[in-house]
Short mmCIF file of C-alpha atoms and ligand atoms in Angstrom, two decimals:
data_model
loop_
_atom_site.label_atom_id
_atom_site.label_comp_id
_atom_site.label_asym_id
_atom_site.label_seq_id
_atom_site.Cartn_x
_atom_site.Cartn_y
_atom_site.Cartn_z
CA MET P 1 128.30 94.52 127.38
CA ARG P 2 129.45 95.05 123.58
CA LYS P 3 126.89 96.98 121.50
CA ILE P 4 126.60 96.38 118.06
CA ASP P 5 125.31 99.28 115.85
CA ILE P 6 122.27 98.36 113.57
CA TYR P 7 122.71 100.03 110.20
CA ASP P 8 119.52 99.73 108.03
CA THR P 9 119.77 100.08 104.23
CA THR P 10 116.23 99.15 103.38
CA LEU P 11 115.71 102.33 101.75
CA ARG P 12 119.02 102.21 99.81
CA ASP P 13 120.12 98.90 99.20
CA GLY P 14 116.77 97.19 99.93
CA GLU P 15 114.92 99.76 97.32
CA GLN P 16 117.39 98.63 94.80
CA SER P 17 115.47 95.06 94.57
CA PRO P 18 114.05 94.90 91.04
CA GLY P 19 110.47 96.39 90.65
CA VAL P 20 110.64 98.17 94.10
CA ASN P 21 110.01 101.74 93.83
CA LEU P 22 109.00 103.74 97.07
CA ASN P 23 107.50 107.18 96.80
CA SER P 24 108.79 109.78 99.41
CA VAL P 25 105.61 109.56 101.83
CA GLU P 26 106.02 105.42 101.76
CA LYS P 27 110.04 106.14 102.45
CA LEU P 28 109.13 108.38 105.39
CA GLU P 29 106.59 106.00 106.74
CA ILE P 30 109.51 103.05 106.73
CA ALA P 31 111.83 105.49 108.18
CA LYS P 32 109.62 106.50 111.26
CA GLN P 33 109.21 102.81 111.80
CA LEU P 34 112.74 102.06 111.64
CA GLU P 35 113.17 104.67 114.19
CA ARG P 36 110.50 102.84 116.42
CA LEU P 37 112.40 99.59 116.10
CA ARG P 38 115.25 101.79 117.42
CA VAL P 39 117.89 101.13 114.66
CA ASP P 40 121.03 103.13 115.34
CA ILE P 41 121.64 104.19 111.92
CA ILE P 42 119.15 104.68 108.64
CA GLU P 43 120.44 104.83 105.41
CA ALA P 44 117.72 106.81 103.58
CA GLY P 45 119.01 106.64 99.90
CA PHE P 46 121.12 107.71 97.44
CA PRO P 47 120.72 111.63 96.99
CA ALA P 48 122.77 112.09 93.81
CA ALA P 49 120.40 109.52 92.25
CA SER P 50 117.79 111.84 91.33
CA PRO P 51 116.16 115.06 92.53
CA GLY P 52 113.19 112.65 94.06
CA ASP P 53 115.80 110.89 96.08
CA LEU P 54 117.57 113.69 97.31
CA ASP P 55 114.32 115.13 98.23
CA ALA P 56 113.33 111.92 100.24
CA VAL P 57 116.52 111.69 102.15
CA LYS P 58 115.93 115.42 103.20
CA GLN P 59 112.57 114.74 104.67
CA ILE P 60 113.94 111.92 106.51
CA ALA P 61 116.74 113.84 107.71
CA SER P 62 114.51 116.77 109.09
CA THR P 63 112.04 114.22 110.48
CA ILE P 64 113.99 111.38 112.32
CA LYS P 65 115.63 112.49 115.67
CA ASN P 66 116.41 109.37 117.44
CA SER P 67 118.24 107.27 114.66
CA THR P 68 121.19 108.79 112.87
CA VAL P 69 120.46 109.59 109.30
CA THR P 70 122.87 108.99 106.43
CA GLY P 71 122.94 108.70 102.81
CA LEU P 72 125.14 107.11 100.28
CA ALA P 73 127.64 108.81 97.64
CA ARG P 74 130.13 107.49 95.00
CA SER P 75 133.62 109.03 95.32
CA VAL P 76 132.86 111.98 93.45
CA ARG P 77 132.48 115.56 94.81
CA SER P 78 129.35 116.27 93.17
CA ASP P 79 127.75 113.13 94.80
CA ILE P 80 128.92 114.56 98.22
CA ASP P 81 127.45 117.59 97.71
CA ALA P 82 124.22 116.36 96.85
CA ALA P 83 124.34 114.35 100.04
CA TRP P 84 125.34 117.40 101.65
CA GLU P 85 122.30 119.27 100.35
CA ALA P 86 119.94 116.58 101.58
CA LEU P 87 121.65 115.77 104.95
CA ARG P 88 122.72 118.97 106.22
CA VAL P 89 119.32 119.34 108.14
CA ALA P 90 120.12 116.14 110.30
CA GLU P 91 120.87 116.38 113.99
CA CYS P 92 124.18 114.34 113.24
CA PRO P 93 125.08 114.75 109.40
CA ARG P 94 126.73 111.30 108.46
CA LEU P 95 127.94 110.54 104.89
CA HIS P 96 128.72 107.07 103.44
CA VAL P 97 130.98 107.30 100.69
CA PHE P 98 132.48 104.02 98.72
CA ILE P 99 134.85 102.94 95.89
CA ALA P 100 135.38 99.41 94.53
CA THR P 101 138.85 97.92 95.80
CA SER P 102 138.79 94.58 94.11
CA PRO P 103 140.85 93.78 90.88
CA ILE P 104 137.70 93.09 88.74
CA HIS P 105 136.05 96.21 89.87
CA MET P 106 139.16 98.68 89.51
CA THR P 107 140.15 97.25 86.12
CA TYR P 108 136.82 96.52 84.44
CA LYS P 109 134.58 99.20 86.15
CA LEU P 110 136.41 101.94 87.24
CA LYS P 111 139.58 101.57 84.93
CA GLN P 112 141.78 102.83 87.48
CA THR P 113 145.17 101.68 88.84
CA PRO P 114 145.39 100.79 92.77
CA GLU P 115 147.17 104.11 93.15
CA GLN P 116 144.45 105.90 91.54
CA VAL P 117 141.77 104.36 93.51
CA VAL P 118 143.61 105.01 96.74
CA ALA P 119 144.35 108.83 95.70
CA THR P 120 140.53 109.09 94.92
CA ALA P 121 139.43 107.52 98.25
CA VAL P 122 141.62 109.92 100.37
CA ASP P 123 140.61 112.85 98.42
CA THR P 124 136.81 112.38 98.47
CA ILE P 125 136.95 111.54 102.15
CA GLN P 126 139.05 114.69 103.09
CA TYR P 127 136.42 116.81 100.83
CA ALA P 128 133.61 114.95 102.75
CA ARG P 129 135.00 115.74 106.13
CA LYS P 130 134.82 119.50 105.28
CA PHE P 131 131.17 119.18 105.78
CA PHE P 132 130.40 115.89 107.57
CA PRO P 133 131.22 115.32 111.09
CA VAL P 134 130.88 111.65 110.79
CA VAL P 135 132.28 109.80 107.31
CA GLN P 136 131.67 106.03 106.75
CA TRP P 137 133.89 104.49 104.00
CA SER P 138 133.10 101.60 102.19
CA ALA P 139 135.61 99.30 100.19
CA GLU P 140 132.99 97.86 97.55
CA ASP P 141 133.74 94.19 96.87
CA ALA P 142 136.44 94.30 99.57
CA PHE P 143 135.77 90.58 100.37
CA ARG P 144 137.23 89.76 96.56
CA SER P 145 140.16 92.37 97.20
CA ASP P 146 143.70 91.83 97.43
CA ARG P 147 144.23 91.62 101.34
CA ALA P 148 147.40 93.78 101.53
CA PHE P 149 146.00 96.19 99.21
CA LEU P 150 142.96 96.19 101.19
CA ALA P 151 144.72 96.75 104.53
CA HIS P 152 146.66 99.77 102.83
CA ILE P 153 143.84 101.66 101.27
CA VAL P 154 141.86 101.04 104.80
CA GLU P 155 144.85 102.80 106.44
CA GLN P 156 144.66 105.72 104.29
CA ALA P 157 141.03 106.13 104.45
CA ILE P 158 141.32 106.36 108.28
CA HIS P 159 144.07 108.71 107.91
CA ALA P 160 142.01 110.78 105.48
CA GLY P 161 139.43 110.96 108.29
CA ALA P 162 136.78 107.79 107.96
CA THR P 163 135.73 106.94 111.37
CA ILE P 164 133.66 103.67 109.99
CA ILE P 165 135.24 101.39 107.87
CA ASN P 166 132.64 98.95 105.87
CA ILE P 167 133.86 95.73 104.55
CA PRO P 168 131.20 94.53 102.11
CA ASP P 169 130.98 90.97 100.54
CA THR P 170 129.30 92.91 97.63
CA VAL P 171 128.57 89.64 95.57
CA GLY P 172 127.92 87.37 98.46
CA TYR P 173 130.90 85.13 97.79
CA ALA P 174 132.42 84.81 101.07
CA THR P 175 131.99 81.75 103.74
CA PRO P 176 131.92 82.29 107.37
CA ALA P 177 135.18 81.39 108.24
CA GLU P 178 136.75 83.35 105.33
CA TYR P 179 134.79 86.65 106.26
CA GLY P 180 135.42 86.42 110.09
CA ALA P 181 139.07 85.87 109.14
CA LEU P 182 139.05 89.29 106.99
CA PHE P 183 137.97 91.26 109.90
CA LYS P 184 140.70 89.41 112.30
CA PHE P 185 143.18 90.31 109.53
CA LEU P 186 142.46 93.98 109.37
CA LYS P 187 142.47 94.28 113.16
CA GLU P 188 145.88 92.79 113.04
CA ASN P 189 147.33 94.48 110.11
CA VAL P 190 146.12 97.87 109.83
CA PRO P 191 148.09 100.31 112.09
CA ASN P 192 145.50 102.99 112.88
CA ILE P 193 142.53 100.38 113.28
CA ASP P 194 141.93 100.92 116.96
CA GLY P 195 140.12 104.20 116.77
CA VAL P 196 137.63 103.41 114.12
CA LYS P 197 134.39 101.14 113.92
CA LEU P 198 134.31 98.12 111.49
CA SER P 199 131.27 97.31 109.81
CA ALA P 200 129.83 94.13 107.98
CA HIS P 201 127.90 94.21 104.82
CA CYS P 202 126.64 91.01 103.61
CA HIS P 203 124.87 89.97 100.41
CA ASN P 204 123.10 86.63 100.26
CA ASP P 205 123.86 85.02 96.95
CA LEU P 206 124.73 81.88 98.51
CA GLY P 207 122.61 81.75 101.28
CA MET P 208 125.26 82.93 103.93
CA ALA P 209 124.58 86.34 104.68
CA THR P 210 123.56 85.81 108.19
CA ALA P 211 126.34 83.57 109.15
CA ASN P 212 128.76 85.71 107.60
CA THR P 213 127.44 88.83 109.54
CA LEU P 214 127.66 86.65 112.76
CA ALA P 215 131.26 85.67 112.07
CA ALA P 216 132.11 89.15 111.41
CA ILE P 217 130.70 90.29 114.86
CA GLU P 218 132.81 87.36 116.25
CA ASN P 219 135.78 88.86 114.93
CA GLY P 220 135.75 92.44 115.64
CA ALA P 221 132.75 94.22 113.62
CA ASP P 222 130.90 96.66 115.91
CA GLN P 223 128.38 97.63 113.35
CA VAL P 224 126.07 95.33 110.99
CA GLU P 225 124.47 96.69 107.66
CA GLY P 226 121.45 95.06 106.36
CA THR P 227 117.97 95.02 105.50
CA ILE P 228 114.23 94.30 106.95
CA ASN P 229 113.25 91.39 105.47
CA GLY P 230 116.65 90.64 103.77
CA ILE P 231 115.30 92.70 100.66
CA GLY P 232 117.97 93.93 98.11
CA GLU P 233 119.99 93.40 94.99
CA ARG P 234 119.59 89.95 93.52
CA ALA P 235 119.38 87.54 96.59
CA GLY P 236 119.23 90.34 98.90
CA ASN P 237 121.30 91.74 101.98
CA VAL P 238 121.37 90.17 105.33
CA ALA P 239 118.14 90.39 107.04
CA LEU P 240 118.45 92.69 110.28
CA GLU P 241 115.76 90.68 112.48
CA GLU P 242 117.51 87.46 111.92
CA ILE P 243 120.80 89.09 113.52
CA ALA P 244 119.16 90.76 116.38
CA VAL P 245 117.15 87.99 117.24
CA ALA P 246 120.11 85.48 116.56
CA LEU P 247 122.20 87.35 119.04
CA TYR P 248 119.35 87.45 121.64
CA THR P 249 118.20 84.17 121.84
CA ARG P 250 122.01 82.70 121.80
CA GLN P 251 122.99 84.97 124.48
CA ASP P 252 124.71 81.86 125.90
CA PHE P 253 127.13 81.62 123.03
CA TYR P 254 127.42 85.62 121.95
CA LYS P 255 128.16 86.56 125.49
CA ASN P 256 127.86 90.20 126.46
CA ILE P 257 126.82 91.14 123.12
CA LYS P 258 123.86 93.16 122.11
CA THR P 259 121.91 95.36 120.34
CA ASP P 260 119.18 98.30 121.03
CA LEU P 261 116.88 96.89 118.61
CA LYS P 262 113.28 96.85 120.31
CA LEU P 263 112.56 93.25 119.02
CA ASN P 264 108.74 93.62 119.75
CA GLU P 265 108.58 95.95 116.77
CA ILE P 266 110.20 93.64 114.51
CA LYS P 267 106.76 92.06 113.11
CA ARG P 268 105.24 95.47 112.39
CA THR P 269 108.47 96.71 110.43
CA SER P 270 108.46 93.57 108.81
CA GLN P 271 105.09 93.63 107.43
CA LEU P 272 105.32 97.64 106.68
CA VAL P 273 108.64 96.87 104.66
CA SER P 274 106.71 93.72 102.84
CA THR P 275 103.47 95.66 102.11
CA LEU P 276 104.83 99.19 100.77
CA THR P 277 107.64 97.36 98.68
CA GLY P 278 105.08 94.61 97.38
CA MET P 279 107.94 92.37 98.16
CA HIS P 280 106.14 89.17 99.88
CA ILE P 281 107.85 87.39 102.75
CA GLN P 282 108.43 83.58 101.94
CA ALA P 283 106.13 81.46 104.46
CA ASN P 284 109.20 79.66 106.12
CA LYS P 285 111.65 82.87 106.10
CA ALA P 286 113.30 82.83 109.65
CA VAL P 287 111.79 85.12 112.18
CA VAL P 288 109.26 86.89 110.14
CA GLY P 289 107.58 84.22 107.89
CA LYS P 290 103.83 83.19 108.23
CA ASN P 291 105.07 79.64 109.41
CA ALA P 292 107.89 80.76 111.55
CA PHE P 293 105.93 79.75 114.45
CA ALA P 294 103.53 77.27 113.29
CA HIS P 295 104.09 73.53 114.59
CA GLU P 296 102.48 71.19 111.83
CA SER P 297 103.58 67.68 112.93
CA GLY P 298 101.72 65.94 115.63
CA ILE P 299 104.86 64.76 117.40
CA HIS P 300 105.85 68.64 117.18
CA GLN P 301 102.35 69.83 118.53
CA ASP P 302 102.21 67.30 121.37
CA GLY P 303 105.65 68.50 122.23
CA VAL P 304 104.75 72.11 122.26
CA LEU P 305 101.46 71.52 124.41
CA LYS P 306 103.37 69.76 127.17
CA GLU P 307 106.38 71.97 127.01
CA PRO P 308 106.84 74.99 124.44
CA THR P 309 110.51 74.95 124.83
CA THR P 310 110.87 71.48 123.23
CA TYR P 311 110.18 72.72 119.82
CA GLU P 312 110.18 76.48 120.19
CA ILE P 313 113.46 78.66 120.81
CA ILE P 314 111.64 82.03 119.94
CA THR P 315 108.25 83.09 120.92
CA PRO P 316 105.85 85.03 118.63
CA GLU P 317 105.42 87.61 121.44
CA LEU P 318 109.29 88.32 121.23
CA ILE P 319 108.81 89.89 117.73
CA GLY P 320 105.60 91.58 118.48
CA GLU P 321 103.24 89.32 117.12
CA THR P 322 100.20 89.03 119.36
CA SER P 323 98.23 85.80 119.66
CA ASN P 324 95.21 87.59 120.67
CA ASN P 325 94.32 88.46 117.14
CA LEU P 326 90.80 89.36 117.31
CA VAL P 327 90.11 92.74 118.42
CA MET P 328 86.85 94.35 117.00
CA GLY P 329 83.73 94.05 115.75
CA LYS P 330 80.60 95.85 114.32
CA HIS P 331 79.47 97.16 117.32
CA SER P 332 82.99 98.89 118.42
CA GLY P 333 82.86 102.53 118.66
CA ARG P 334 84.80 105.57 117.56
CA HIS P 335 86.63 105.62 120.90
CA ALA P 336 87.68 101.85 120.94
CA PHE P 337 88.98 102.38 117.29
CA GLN P 338 90.85 105.63 118.21
CA ASP P 339 92.51 103.73 121.25
CA ARG P 340 93.63 100.62 119.29
CA ALA P 341 95.14 102.93 116.53
CA LYS P 342 97.11 104.63 119.23
CA ILE P 343 98.41 101.52 120.85
CA MET P 344 98.99 100.23 117.41
CA GLY P 345 101.32 103.34 116.99
CA PHE P 346 99.53 105.19 114.48
CA GLU P 347 99.59 109.00 114.58
CA LEU P 348 96.60 109.99 112.44
CA ASP P 349 95.18 113.66 112.44
CA GLN P 350 91.46 113.93 113.27
CA GLU P 351 90.21 114.01 109.54
CA ALA P 352 92.37 110.66 108.72
CA LEU P 353 91.07 108.99 111.83
CA ASN P 354 87.52 109.74 110.77
CA ASN P 355 88.05 108.43 107.36
CA ALA P 356 89.85 105.13 108.89
CA PHE P 357 86.79 104.66 111.06
CA LYS P 358 84.31 104.90 108.12
CA GLU P 359 86.51 102.42 106.25
CA PHE P 360 86.34 100.20 109.45
CA LYS P 361 82.36 100.52 109.81
CA LYS P 362 82.00 99.74 106.17
CA LEU P 363 84.44 96.44 106.31
CA ALA P 364 82.67 95.45 109.76
CA ASP P 365 79.10 95.71 107.92
CA ARG P 366 80.47 93.00 105.49
CA LYS P 367 83.06 90.82 107.84
CA LYS P 368 81.94 89.26 110.97
CA GLU P 369 85.66 89.57 112.79
CA ILE P 370 88.19 92.57 112.29
CA THR P 371 91.38 91.33 113.31
CA ASN P 372 94.56 93.17 113.92
CA GLU P 373 95.67 92.83 110.33
CA ASP P 374 92.75 94.33 108.97
CA LEU P 375 93.05 97.35 111.18
CA TRP P 376 96.62 97.59 110.43
CA THR P 377 95.68 97.75 106.75
CA ILE P 378 93.16 100.22 107.06
CA LEU P 379 95.18 102.51 108.99
CA THR P 380 98.35 102.42 106.88
CA ASN P 381 96.33 102.99 103.79
CA GLU P 382 95.01 105.75 105.43
CA GLN P 383 98.22 107.29 106.82
CA LEU P 384 99.61 107.06 103.21
CA LYS P 385 96.82 108.72 101.76
CA GLU P 386 97.66 111.93 103.69
CA SER P 387 99.95 113.38 101.26
CA ASP P 388 98.92 111.00 98.37
CA THR P 389 97.97 112.89 94.98
CA SER P 390 96.59 109.94 92.94
CA VAL P 391 95.74 111.08 89.54
CA PHE P 392 93.52 108.27 88.59
CA GLU P 393 90.67 107.25 90.98
CA LEU P 394 88.53 104.19 90.73
CA GLU P 395 85.24 104.83 91.26
CA GLY P 396 83.32 101.55 90.35
CA VAL P 397 84.19 98.32 88.62
CA GLY P 398 81.77 95.61 87.37
CA VAL P 399 82.46 92.23 85.79
CA TYR P 400 80.34 89.87 83.73
CA TYR P 401 81.20 86.41 83.82
CA GLU P 402 80.02 83.23 82.44
CA SER P 403 82.18 80.09 81.77
CA SER P 404 81.50 79.63 78.28
CA LYS P 405 82.03 83.07 77.24
CA ASP P 406 85.05 85.86 77.47
CA PRO P 407 84.28 87.96 80.54
CA SER P 408 83.72 91.60 80.08
CA ALA P 409 84.15 94.36 82.66
CA THR P 410 83.12 97.90 83.15
CA VAL P 411 85.12 100.42 84.93
CA ILE P 412 84.53 103.83 86.18
CA VAL P 413 87.40 106.12 86.73
CA LYS P 414 88.03 109.72 87.69
CA ASN P 415 90.98 110.69 85.50
CA PRO P 416 93.79 113.24 86.33
CA ASP P 417 91.26 116.04 84.87
CA GLY P 418 88.59 115.28 87.32
CA GLU P 419 86.18 113.83 84.45
CA MET P 420 84.44 110.66 84.85
CA VAL P 421 85.34 108.05 82.08
CA GLU P 422 83.54 104.75 81.86
CA MET P 423 84.70 101.99 79.88
CA THR P 424 83.74 98.19 78.94
CA THR P 425 86.30 95.77 77.51
CA SER P 426 86.48 92.01 77.42
CA GLY P 427 89.31 89.73 78.29
CA ALA P 428 90.39 86.10 78.45
CA GLY P 429 89.68 86.37 82.36
CA SER P 430 87.99 88.72 84.57
CA VAL P 431 91.14 90.34 85.68
CA GLU P 432 92.38 90.54 82.27
CA ALA P 433 89.16 92.37 81.26
CA ILE P 434 89.53 94.97 83.99
CA PHE P 435 93.11 95.55 83.12
CA ASN P 436 91.95 95.90 79.43
CA ALA P 437 89.24 98.56 80.24
CA LEU P 438 91.84 100.50 82.52
CA GLU P 439 94.20 100.55 79.98
CA ASN P 440 91.73 101.98 77.42
CA VAL P 441 90.90 104.60 80.05
CA ILE P 442 94.58 105.60 80.32
CA GLY P 443 94.99 105.61 76.77
CA GLU P 444 98.65 104.52 76.58
CA GLU P 445 100.20 101.13 76.48
CA VAL P 446 100.63 99.29 79.69
CA HIS P 447 102.51 95.75 80.22
CA VAL P 448 101.62 93.89 83.18
CA LEU P 449 104.61 91.83 84.32
CA ASP P 450 103.63 90.00 87.62
CA TYR P 451 100.30 89.98 89.50
CA ARG P 452 99.62 88.45 92.82
CA VAL P 453 96.79 88.32 95.13
CA THR P 454 97.00 87.41 99.07
CA SER P 455 94.59 87.38 101.79
CA ILE P 456 95.17 89.55 104.71
CA GLY P 457 94.53 87.35 107.90
CA LYS P 458 92.22 84.38 107.96
CA GLY P 459 88.75 83.40 106.82
CA ARG P 460 86.68 83.37 103.78
CA ASP P 461 85.87 86.95 104.11
CA ALA P 462 89.24 88.24 104.54
CA LEU P 463 90.50 91.35 102.86
CA ALA P 464 92.45 90.90 99.40
CA GLU P 465 95.78 92.52 98.92
CA SER P 466 96.62 92.75 95.19
CA ILE P 467 100.27 93.64 93.71
CA VAL P 468 100.67 94.60 90.19
CA ASN P 469 104.04 94.74 88.52
CA LEU P 470 103.91 96.83 85.29
CA SER P 471 105.75 98.77 82.66
CA TYR P 472 104.50 102.01 81.85
CA ARG P 473 106.18 104.85 80.25
CA GLY P 474 109.40 102.63 80.12
CA GLU P 475 109.48 102.38 83.69
CA GLU P 476 108.84 99.29 85.78
CA LEU P 477 106.55 99.94 88.62
CA THR P 478 104.94 98.20 91.46
CA GLY P 479 101.36 99.15 92.65
CA ARG P 480 99.42 97.70 95.48
CA ASP P 481 96.29 98.09 97.35
CA SER P 482 93.50 96.34 99.09
CA ALA P 483 89.66 95.69 99.34
CA GLN P 484 87.36 93.30 100.39
CA ASP P 485 86.59 92.12 96.58
CA VAL P 486 89.63 90.37 94.93
CA LEU P 487 88.80 92.13 91.63
CA GLU P 488 88.34 95.76 93.18
CA SER P 489 91.79 95.41 94.71
CA SER P 490 93.20 94.16 91.78
CA ALA P 491 91.96 97.39 89.74
CA LYS P 492 93.27 99.50 92.39
CA ALA P 493 96.39 98.10 92.57
CA TYR P 494 96.87 98.62 88.83
CA LEU P 495 95.93 102.49 89.08
CA ASN P 496 98.13 102.69 92.05
CA ALA P 497 101.21 101.53 89.91
CA VAL P 498 100.32 103.83 87.00
CA ASN P 499 99.67 106.82 89.36
CA ARG P 500 103.13 106.30 90.70
CA SER P 501 104.72 106.94 87.38
CA LEU P 502 102.47 110.24 87.00
CA LEU P 503 103.19 111.46 90.30
CA SER P 504 106.98 111.06 90.01
CA THR P 505 106.86 112.82 86.62
CA HIS P 506 104.94 115.56 88.35
CA ILE P 507 107.54 115.84 90.91
CA LYS P 508 110.41 115.97 88.31
CA GLU P 509 108.74 118.68 86.47
CA LEU P 510 107.93 120.80 89.79
CA MET P 511 111.77 120.24 90.66
CA LYS P 512 112.70 122.05 87.13
CA THR P 513 110.86 125.07 87.98
CA VAL P 514 112.71 125.54 91.50
O1 KIV V 601 127.31 95.68 98.56
C1 KIV V 601 127.73 96.68 98.46
O2 KIV V 601 129.04 96.83 98.21
C2 KIV V 601 127.17 98.01 98.89
C3 KIV V 601 128.24 99.54 99.08
C4 KIV V 601 127.63 100.60 98.16
C5 KIV V 601 128.57 99.67 100.47
O3 KIV V 601 125.99 98.04 99.03
ZN1 ZN V 602 125.09 96.12 99.37
#
């Protein structure tokens, strides 16, 4: 069997999606889930970007043991130093260093000649190899690079000590035949290519990232880079779950090719990434979309009832979506709850479990049937709370609404100094009135850029999840939270976004004193 390494860059390229700002607790949660999914390599961040990024990569590198942890660096020594600082604690420290190789990037962005770019690449790889046993080198915008130059610089990079060579289609411009041919060309024209692994890295600007990545595998790529749910810059990166499920489902075509991904962890990973990044998954998204297994037309339903394979090429069970969704109710006890949390893969200490159980009981009093999705939301919220230092806390919210008048909202909030502040303000709608009241409590300008509410699970008593995207103190932030009431979840999500900014300012200040 030929094994394809799965390189996950959700926490680096994925985190570069507009409006996504994960804190270090959330990054660690995602990394732990990626380890459960058995990805081979986790790109945990870009340590030179900020002290917060460095710290998050370090935490992940010291926690994750069963996947290799890596970090990104530009071709400058200070970036490599920052990456070493973050990754030296890892089981097997690995660096990802890159430089652009296309004429457009070299001329306009780097303002370097091709010879200078080769010299910089060689120098930084050699420097990195003094610290890192494994160095991956990327030719940014490789697909739009001159082929002969690309072959030359790849040869030099290998000579300098890189053992994994990544060939990105940075702007998502390639077609499958062309991208596959590029791998074939490099295999045939780089004399020292045999000892190294070739890696594919595709962006989805023209919707061809999955096809391009598969074409690279067909032509010799032994590592594929991508993100969960395909999140990332612009139209995103290739969705890793699509690659793994395509290779598995079409074993008749991709003969003897496999990944080590634990496919039944896909659904949970996808849900976690969507929740924590606030990036909704489109309903018809391949593999993980809400409708990926729904059969709507009568003809299809009839066919599936007679023989599932008539219209079903993958099953929900394959990706870990359980059909037996009703799990607990009002009469379920603490033990049943603990067992269920364990089965779902949550590792909470006793205090966190007790808090989660209280939340479960509260919900069970108001909601007839508690589903896996509800439990997952309660347990995830509790898990993230463990080291959450929120600075504004919602104590209460009330709204007065009459169709002929502007609604008014009253909020009670505990502020960072521990004082209770109550504020009543009106607005054009109930949610606006709440947001206005919260803005008055905060006492600074907050601009709401986007706001969404979705239900978690089905039924009229489903939990509501709110995502609020706002700008505050010059930063764009995404907050999320859930509650049974739409208005309460909206208020909590708004404060969650503001708290993220206060928390990162606090971390920056702490860093200055170290
Ligand atoms: O898309 C790209 O070229 C990248 C590199 C940094 C590898 O993300
Ligand atoms: Zn990229």
